[in-house]
PDB file of C-alpha atoms in Angstrom:
ATOM      1  CA  MET A   1      33.244  84.918  85.187  1.00  0.00           C
ATOM      2  CA  GLU A   2      30.112  82.887  85.792  1.00  0.00           C
ATOM      3  CA  THR A   3      26.753  84.572  85.367  1.00  0.00           C
ATOM      4  CA  LYS A   4      23.515  83.301  86.817  1.00  0.00           C
ATOM      5  CA  LEU A   5      20.017  83.903  85.545  1.00  0.00           C
ATOM      6  CA  SER A   6      17.864  85.551  88.209  1.00  0.00           C
ATOM      7  CA  THR A   7      14.212  84.708  88.713  1.00  0.00           C
ATOM      8  CA  GLY A   8      13.100  88.119  87.496  1.00  0.00           C
ATOM      9  CA  THR A   9      15.113  87.783  84.305  1.00  0.00           C
ATOM     10  CA  PHE A  10      13.740  84.295  83.707  1.00  0.00           C
ATOM     11  CA  VAL A  11      10.153  85.465  84.177  1.00  0.00           C
ATOM     12  CA  GLY A  12      10.812  88.369  81.806  1.00  0.00           C
ATOM     13  CA  ILE A  13      12.174  86.012  79.151  1.00  0.00           C
ATOM     14  CA  VAL A  14       9.168  83.689  79.479  1.00  0.00           C
ATOM     15  CA  ILE A  15       6.690  86.564  79.277  1.00  0.00           C
ATOM     16  CA  SER A  16       8.477  88.041  76.253  1.00  0.00           C
ATOM     17  CA  LEU A  17       8.404  84.676  74.492  1.00  0.00           C
ATOM     18  CA  ILE A  18       4.695  84.298  75.121  1.00  0.00           C
ATOM     19  CA  ALA A  19       3.689  87.921  74.524  1.00  0.00           C
ATOM     20  CA  THR A  20       5.069  88.388  71.031  1.00  0.00           C
ATOM     21  CA  MET A  21       3.914  91.177  68.753  1.00  0.00           C
ATOM     22  CA  SER A  22       1.217  88.982  67.224  1.00  0.00           C
ATOM     23  CA  SER A  23      -0.366  88.072  70.556  1.00  0.00           C
ATOM     24  CA  ILE A  24       0.060  91.365  72.406  1.00  0.00           C
ATOM     25  CA  LEU A  25      -3.507  92.420  71.499  1.00  0.00           C
ATOM     26  CA  THR A  26      -4.915  89.239  73.011  1.00  0.00           C
ATOM     27  CA  LEU A  27      -2.816  89.764  76.108  1.00  0.00           C
ATOM     28  CA  ALA A  28      -4.087  93.343  76.433  1.00  0.00           C
ATOM     29  CA  ALA A  29      -7.714  92.314  75.912  1.00  0.00           C
ATOM     30  CA  THR A  30      -7.678  89.590  78.560  1.00  0.00           C
ATOM     31  CA  GLY A  31      -5.740  91.618  81.116  1.00  0.00           C
ATOM     32  CA  TRP A  32      -4.499  89.951  84.282  1.00  0.00           C
ATOM     33  CA  GLN A  33      -6.427  86.789  83.513  1.00  0.00           C
ATOM     34  CA  MET A  34      -3.830  85.902  80.872  1.00  0.00           C
ATOM     35  CA  PHE A  35      -1.087  85.827  83.503  1.00  0.00           C
ATOM     36  CA  ALA A  36      -3.077  83.214  85.423  1.00  0.00           C
ATOM     37  CA  PHE A  37      -3.309  81.123  82.253  1.00  0.00           C
ATOM     38  CA  ILE A  38       0.420  81.537  81.629  1.00  0.00           C
ATOM     39  CA  LEU A  39       1.203  80.483  85.196  1.00  0.00           C
ATOM     40  CA  PHE A  40      -1.134  77.499  84.824  1.00  0.00           C
ATOM     41  CA  ALA A  41       0.631  76.475  81.598  1.00  0.00           C
ATOM     42  CA  ILE A  42       4.046  76.756  83.222  1.00  0.00           C
ATOM     43  CA  VAL A  43       3.070  74.734  86.285  1.00  0.00           C
ATOM     44  CA  CYS A  44       0.965  72.070  84.559  1.00  0.00           C
ATOM     45  CA  PHE A  45       2.824  71.686  81.264  1.00  0.00           C
ATOM     46  CA  ALA A  46       6.264  73.268  81.013  1.00  0.00           C
ATOM     47  CA  ARG A  47       7.577  72.129  84.396  1.00  0.00           C
ATOM     48  CA  PRO A  48       6.591  68.443  83.988  1.00  0.00           C
ATOM     49  CA  VAL A  49       8.010  68.398  80.452  1.00  0.00           C
ATOM     50  CA  ALA A  50      11.270  69.927  81.698  1.00  0.00           C
ATOM     51  CA  LEU A  51      11.513  67.378  84.524  1.00  0.00           C
ATOM     52  CA  MET A  52      10.781  64.503  82.141  1.00  0.00           C
ATOM     53  CA  THR A  53      13.396  65.755  79.675  1.00  0.00           C
ATOM     54  CA  MET A  54      15.949  66.115  82.453  1.00  0.00           C
ATOM     55  CA  GLU A  55      15.299  62.591  83.719  1.00  0.00           C
ATOM     56  CA  LEU A  56      15.422  60.965  80.282  1.00  0.00           C
ATOM     57  CA  SER A  57      18.532  62.922  79.283  1.00  0.00           C
ATOM     58  CA  THR A  58      20.453  61.712  82.298  1.00  0.00           C
ATOM     59  CA  THR A  59      19.163  58.128  82.045  1.00  0.00           C
ATOM     60  CA  LEU A  60      19.651  57.591  78.302  1.00  0.00           C
ATOM     61  CA  GLN A  61      22.844  59.382  77.435  1.00  0.00           C
ATOM     62  CA  GLY A  62      23.469  59.583  73.729  1.00  0.00           C
ATOM     63  CA  ARG A  63      22.670  61.594  70.677  1.00  0.00           C
ATOM     64  CA  GLY A  64      19.093  61.750  69.479  1.00  0.00           C
ATOM     65  CA  GLY A  65      16.983  63.202  72.264  1.00  0.00           C
ATOM     66  CA  PRO A  66      13.290  62.264  71.987  1.00  0.00           C
ATOM     67  CA  GLN A  67      13.974  59.974  69.028  1.00  0.00           C
ATOM     68  CA  LEU A  68      16.424  57.958  71.156  1.00  0.00           C
ATOM     69  CA  TRP A  69      13.978  57.776  74.061  1.00  0.00           C
ATOM     70  CA  VAL A  70      11.102  56.526  71.890  1.00  0.00           C
ATOM     71  CA  LYS A  71      13.363  54.086  70.027  1.00  0.00           C
ATOM     72  CA  THR A  72      14.592  52.628  73.320  1.00  0.00           C
ATOM     73  CA  ALA A  73      11.080  52.275  74.719  1.00  0.00           C
ATOM     74  CA  PHE A  74       9.085  51.196  71.638  1.00  0.00           C
ATOM     75  CA  ARG A  75      11.601  49.742  69.115  1.00  0.00           C
ATOM     76  CA  PRO A  76      13.282  51.419  66.137  1.00  0.00           C
ATOM     77  CA  LYS A  77      10.118  51.694  63.997  1.00  0.00           C
ATOM     78  CA  TRP A  78       8.466  54.086  66.428  1.00  0.00           C
ATOM     79  CA  GLY A  79      11.721  55.902  67.091  1.00  0.00           C
ATOM     80  CA  PHE A  80      11.853  56.688  63.389  1.00  0.00           C
ATOM     81  CA  THR A  81       8.303  58.027  63.398  1.00  0.00           C
ATOM     82  CA  SER A  82       9.027  60.349  66.298  1.00  0.00           C
ATOM     83  CA  SER A  83      11.903  62.051  64.497  1.00  0.00           C
TER      84      SER A  83
END
């Protein structure tokens, strides 16, 4: 049986990851403004990083992830420093 993650569940997971017990007071103090910041972070940071990771993962198939990508682009010395 295949299960799919709905949009509501995904948003709930993202909010719960961001609004942990340590930051819940900050979230309560800022109110709805914090949700605008979270949305801004998702659109301007998380989405481009996810798209970049998807593209590099399909282009450079192998074990290593970011270390492999940097090593391929900038030689082994810099690949080592990124790991």
